[in-house]
CSV table of C-alpha atoms in Angstrom, one decimal:
chain,number,residue,atom,x,y,z
A,1,MET,CA,-54.8,10.4,39.4
A,2,ALA,CA,-51.4,12.2,39.5
A,3,LYS,CA,-53.1,15.5,38.7
A,4,TRP,CA,-55.4,15.0,41.7
A,5,GLY,CA,-52.4,14.5,44.0
A,6,LEU,CA,-50.8,17.6,42.6
A,7,LEU,CA,-54.0,19.6,43.1
A,8,CYS,CA,-54.3,18.4,46.7
A,9,SER,CA,-50.7,19.4,47.4
A,10,ALA,CA,-51.2,22.8,45.9
A,11,ILE,CA,-54.3,23.4,48.0
A,12,ALA,CA,-52.6,22.3,51.1
A,13,PHE,CA,-49.6,24.5,50.4
A,14,ALA,CA,-51.9,27.5,49.7
A,15,ALA,CA,-53.8,26.9,53.0
A,16,ALA,CA,-50.6,26.6,55.0
A,17,CYS,CA,-49.3,29.9,53.5
A,18,SER,CA,-52.6,31.7,54.2
A,19,GLY,CA,-52.3,31.0,57.9
A,20,HIS,CA,-55.6,29.0,58.0
A,21,ALA,CA,-53.9,25.7,58.6
A,22,ALA,CA,-50.9,24.9,60.7
A,23,ALA,CA,-47.8,24.5,58.5
A,24,PRO,CA,-46.0,21.1,58.8
A,25,LYS,CA,-42.9,21.2,61.0
A,26,ASP,CA,-39.9,22.0,58.8
A,27,ASP,CA,-37.3,19.3,59.3
A,28,GLY,CA,-34.9,21.1,56.9
A,29,GLU,CA,-35.3,18.8,54.0
A,30,GLN,CA,-37.4,21.1,51.8
A,31,THR,CA,-35.4,24.2,52.7
A,32,PHE,CA,-32.2,22.4,51.9
A,33,HIS,CA,-33.6,21.1,48.6
A,34,THR,CA,-34.9,24.5,47.4
A,35,ILE,CA,-32.1,26.8,48.7
A,36,CYS,CA,-28.9,25.1,49.8
A,37,ALA,CA,-28.7,22.3,47.2
A,38,LYS,CA,-28.4,24.9,44.4
A,39,CYS,CA,-24.7,25.3,45.5
A,40,HIS,CA,-24.0,22.4,47.8
A,41,GLY,CA,-25.7,19.7,45.7
A,42,GLN,CA,-28.7,17.5,46.7
A,43,ALA,CA,-26.3,15.1,48.5
A,44,GLY,CA,-24.5,17.9,50.2
A,45,THR,CA,-21.1,17.1,48.7
A,46,GLY,CA,-20.5,20.6,47.3
A,47,GLY,CA,-20.5,21.7,43.8
A,48,LEU,CA,-18.5,23.7,41.3
A,49,PRO,CA,-17.1,27.1,42.4
A,50,LEU,CA,-19.5,29.9,41.7
A,51,THR,CA,-16.8,32.0,40.2
A,52,PRO,CA,-13.7,30.9,38.3
A,53,GLY,CA,-10.9,30.2,40.8
A,54,GLY,CA,-13.4,30.7,43.6
A,55,PRO,CA,-13.9,28.3,46.5
A,56,LYS,CA,-15.9,25.1,46.0
A,57,PRO,CA,-19.1,25.1,48.1
A,58,ARG,CA,-18.6,23.2,51.4
A,59,ASP,CA,-18.9,19.3,51.4
A,60,PHE,CA,-21.3,18.7,54.3
A,61,THR,CA,-20.7,15.0,54.2
A,62,ASP,CA,-17.1,15.4,55.4
A,63,PRO,CA,-17.0,14.1,59.1
A,64,LEU,CA,-13.8,16.1,59.9
A,65,TRP,CA,-15.5,19.3,58.8
A,66,GLN,CA,-18.7,18.4,60.7
A,67,ALA,CA,-16.7,17.8,63.9
A,68,SER,CA,-14.9,21.2,63.5
A,69,ARG,CA,-18.1,23.3,63.6
A,70,THR,CA,-20.7,23.8,66.3
A,71,ASP,CA,-24.4,24.2,65.5
A,72,ALA,CA,-24.1,27.9,66.6
A,73,GLN,CA,-21.3,28.5,64.1
A,74,LEU,CA,-23.4,27.0,61.3
A,75,GLU,CA,-26.4,29.0,62.3
A,76,GLN,CA,-24.3,32.2,62.3
A,77,THR,CA,-23.0,31.4,58.8
A,78,VAL,CA,-26.5,30.8,57.4
A,79,ARG,CA,-27.8,34.0,59.1
A,80,GLU,CA,-24.9,36.3,58.2
A,81,GLY,CA,-23.4,34.6,55.2
A,82,LYS,CA,-19.7,33.9,54.6
A,83,ASN,CA,-18.1,34.9,51.4
A,84,PRO,CA,-19.2,33.9,48.8
A,85,MET,CA,-22.3,32.5,50.5
A,86,PRO,CA,-25.0,35.2,51.1
A,87,SER,CA,-26.9,35.9,54.2
A,88,PHE,CA,-30.2,34.0,54.5
A,89,GLN,CA,-31.5,35.9,57.5
A,90,ALA,CA,-34.1,37.8,55.5
A,91,LEU,CA,-35.3,34.7,53.7
A,92,LEU,CA,-35.4,32.1,56.5
A,93,THR,CA,-36.9,32.1,60.0
A,94,ALA,CA,-34.8,31.1,63.0
A,95,ASP,CA,-36.7,27.8,63.1
A,96,GLN,CA,-36.0,27.2,59.4
A,97,ILE,CA,-32.3,27.9,60.0
A,98,ARG,CA,-32.1,25.5,62.9
A,99,ALA,CA,-34.0,22.9,60.8
A,100,VAL,CA,-31.6,23.2,57.9
A,101,ILE,CA,-28.6,22.8,60.3
A,102,GLY,CA,-30.2,19.6,61.4
A,103,LYS,CA,-30.4,18.5,57.8
A,104,VAL,CA,-26.7,19.4,57.3
A,105,ARG,CA,-25.8,17.3,60.3
A,106,ARG,CA,-27.7,14.3,58.9
A,107,LEU,CA,-25.6,14.5,55.7
A,108,ARG,CA,-22.4,13.5,57.6
A,109,LYS,CA,-20.8,10.3,56.3
A,110,ASP,CA,-18.9,8.4,58.8
A,111,ARG,CA,-15.7,6.9,57.5
């Protein structure tokens, strides 16, 4: 039964990629999971520095940091990068970037 679900998911994904079926609206969850979480962690709390002595990836759950940035600033950082974070402009569409910013906003933990 699990194999059937996996097969159906694979077929749906292939159809969406081929342009024959409308892709589901990206709410940022999958993009965050596959791209951002590699450095920022699944919970968005940041991770280990990428280089010894380097900065720790941003903790998206921090309400003070969240309040200090506009969505436009976050979109610019994702598009253009900010050392050591690379630019994702060539990898993500504008809609995907906006969706992942929405996901980042939902990670905020109120104190």
